[in-house]
Amino acid sequence: MKFLSVACALVAAMLWSVPIHAHHSFGGTYDVSKTITIKGKMVQVTLRAPHSFLYVEVPDADGTTKQWVIEGATAAQFARQGIDKDAFKIGDPVEVVVNPSRSPNSTHGRLIQITRTTDGKSW
């Protein structure tokens, strides 16, 4: 009986030490089988955890503008790629490749690549 108690305690300790990663799936929110490219100007950058957001104003064919919300990595992950609060200036022209939202007519996307078109710098 004592052996069974010790074995159960060891198994419980091992399970307790295994990290559990609970996170929503990008595939549930965005259509990861598709990519689209949008061109516009940067209007806001929010670098934070667990996800950062880039806001891009994109002109439509009829001349109106829509604000796209681009979801990306954490601020720390972006920093490792050279993106910090000074990487983009408000008004910078950008070209962004995203996975589009699964919601029809949504202006949300998951960041795949962003290029500042004034100098070709790409992340």
PDB file of N, CA and C in Angstrom, residues 38-41 43 55-60 62-69 105-107:
ATOM      1  N   ILE A  38      -2.652  43.640 -48.418  1.00  0.00           N
ATOM      2  CA  ILE A  38      -3.292  44.947 -48.318  1.00  0.00           C
ATOM      3  C   ILE A  38      -2.206  46.014 -48.324  1.00  0.00           C
ATOM      4  N   LYS A  39      -2.558  47.176 -48.875  1.00  0.00           N
ATOM      5  CA  LYS A  39      -1.623  48.305 -48.928  1.00  0.00           C
ATOM      6  C   LYS A  39      -2.312  49.516 -48.328  1.00  0.00           C
ATOM      7  N   GLY A  40      -1.589  50.179 -47.436  1.00  0.00           N
ATOM      8  CA  GLY A  40      -2.158  51.350 -46.798  1.00  0.00           C
ATOM      9  C   GLY A  40      -1.114  52.060 -45.973  1.00  0.00           C
ATOM     10  N   LYS A  41      -1.607  52.822 -44.982  1.00  0.00           N
ATOM     11  CA  LYS A  41      -0.670  53.541 -44.117  1.00  0.00           C
ATOM     12  C   LYS A  41      -0.918  53.159 -42.666  1.00  0.00           C
ATOM     13  N   VAL A  43      -1.547  53.512 -38.904  1.00  0.00           N
ATOM     14  CA  VAL A  43      -2.207  54.523 -38.086  1.00  0.00           C
ATOM     15  C   VAL A  43      -2.040  54.285 -36.590  1.00  0.00           C
ATOM     16  N   TYR A  55      -2.504  48.665 -36.831  1.00  0.00           N
ATOM     17  CA  TYR A  55      -3.712  49.224 -37.424  1.00  0.00           C
ATOM     18  C   TYR A  55      -3.312  49.945 -38.699  1.00  0.00           C
ATOM     19  N   VAL A  56      -3.900  49.525 -39.809  1.00  0.00           N
ATOM     20  CA  VAL A  56      -3.530  50.042 -41.121  1.00  0.00           C
ATOM     21  C   VAL A  56      -4.773  50.577 -41.809  1.00  0.00           C
ATOM     22  N   GLU A  57      -4.684  51.824 -42.266  1.00  0.00           N
ATOM     23  CA  GLU A  57      -5.779  52.445 -43.004  1.00  0.00           C
ATOM     24  C   GLU A  57      -5.606  52.123 -44.482  1.00  0.00           C
ATOM     25  N   VAL A  58      -6.623  51.481 -45.064  1.00  0.00           N
ATOM     26  CA  VAL A  58      -6.537  50.979 -46.434  1.00  0.00           C
ATOM     27  C   VAL A  58      -7.638  51.609 -47.270  1.00  0.00           C
ATOM     28  N   PRO A  59      -7.275  52.255 -48.398  1.00  0.00           N
ATOM     29  CA  PRO A  59      -8.312  52.825 -49.257  1.00  0.00           C
ATOM     30  C   PRO A  59      -9.029  51.742 -50.069  1.00  0.00           C
ATOM     31  N   ASP A  60     -10.341  51.887 -50.198  1.00  0.00           N
ATOM     32  CA  ASP A  60     -11.144  50.992 -51.038  1.00  0.00           C
ATOM     33  C   ASP A  60     -11.162  51.500 -52.471  1.00  0.00           C
ATOM     34  N   ASP A  62     -13.685  52.459 -54.059  1.00  0.00           N
ATOM     35  CA  ASP A  62     -14.606  53.594 -54.181  1.00  0.00           C
ATOM     36  C   ASP A  62     -14.097  54.868 -53.505  1.00  0.00           C
ATOM     37  N   GLY A  63     -12.871  54.810 -52.950  1.00  0.00           N
ATOM     38  CA  GLY A  63     -12.281  56.003 -52.355  1.00  0.00           C
ATOM     39  C   GLY A  63     -12.436  56.115 -50.852  1.00  0.00           C
ATOM     40  N   THR A  64     -13.298  55.287 -50.266  1.00  0.00           N
ATOM     41  CA  THR A  64     -13.419  55.316 -48.810  1.00  0.00           C
ATOM     42  C   THR A  64     -12.263  54.516 -48.203  1.00  0.00           C
ATOM     43  N   THR A  65     -12.016  54.735 -46.934  1.00  0.00           N
ATOM     44  CA  THR A  65     -10.941  53.997 -46.270  1.00  0.00           C
ATOM     45  C   THR A  65     -11.525  53.101 -45.187  1.00  0.00           C
ATOM     46  N   LYS A  66     -10.853  51.985 -44.977  1.00  0.00           N
ATOM     47  CA  LYS A  66     -11.217  51.071 -43.897  1.00  0.00           C
ATOM     48  C   LYS A  66      -9.975  50.847 -43.048  1.00  0.00           C
ATOM     49  N   GLN A  67     -10.199  50.687 -41.769  1.00  0.00           N
ATOM     50  CA  GLN A  67      -9.080  50.398 -40.881  1.00  0.00           C
ATOM     51  C   GLN A  67      -8.980  48.891 -40.688  1.00  0.00           C
ATOM     52  N   TRP A  68      -7.840  48.342 -41.055  1.00  0.00           N
ATOM     53  CA  TRP A  68      -7.561  46.928 -40.854  1.00  0.00           C
ATOM     54  C   TRP A  68      -6.852  46.752 -39.525  1.00  0.00           C
ATOM     55  N   VAL A  69      -7.230  45.728 -38.796  1.00  0.00           N
ATOM     56  CA  VAL A  69      -6.599  45.365 -37.533  1.00  0.00           C
ATOM     57  C   VAL A  69      -5.807  44.089 -37.801  1.00  0.00           C
ATOM     58  N   ASN A 105     -16.687  39.927 -44.549  1.00  0.00           N
ATOM     59  CA  ASN A 105     -16.585  41.395 -44.551  1.00  0.00           C
ATOM     60  C   ASN A 105     -15.768  41.953 -43.399  1.00  0.00           C
ATOM     61  N   SER A 106     -14.998  41.132 -42.729  1.00  0.00           N
ATOM     62  CA  SER A 106     -14.173  41.597 -41.616  1.00  0.00           C
ATOM     63  C   SER A 106     -12.897  42.250 -42.144  1.00  0.00           C
ATOM     64  N   THR A 107     -12.401  43.201 -41.407  1.00  0.00           N
ATOM     65  CA  THR A 107     -11.133  43.849 -41.741  1.00  0.00           C
ATOM     66  C   THR A 107     -10.079  43.500 -40.684  1.00  0.00           C
TER      67      THR A 107
END
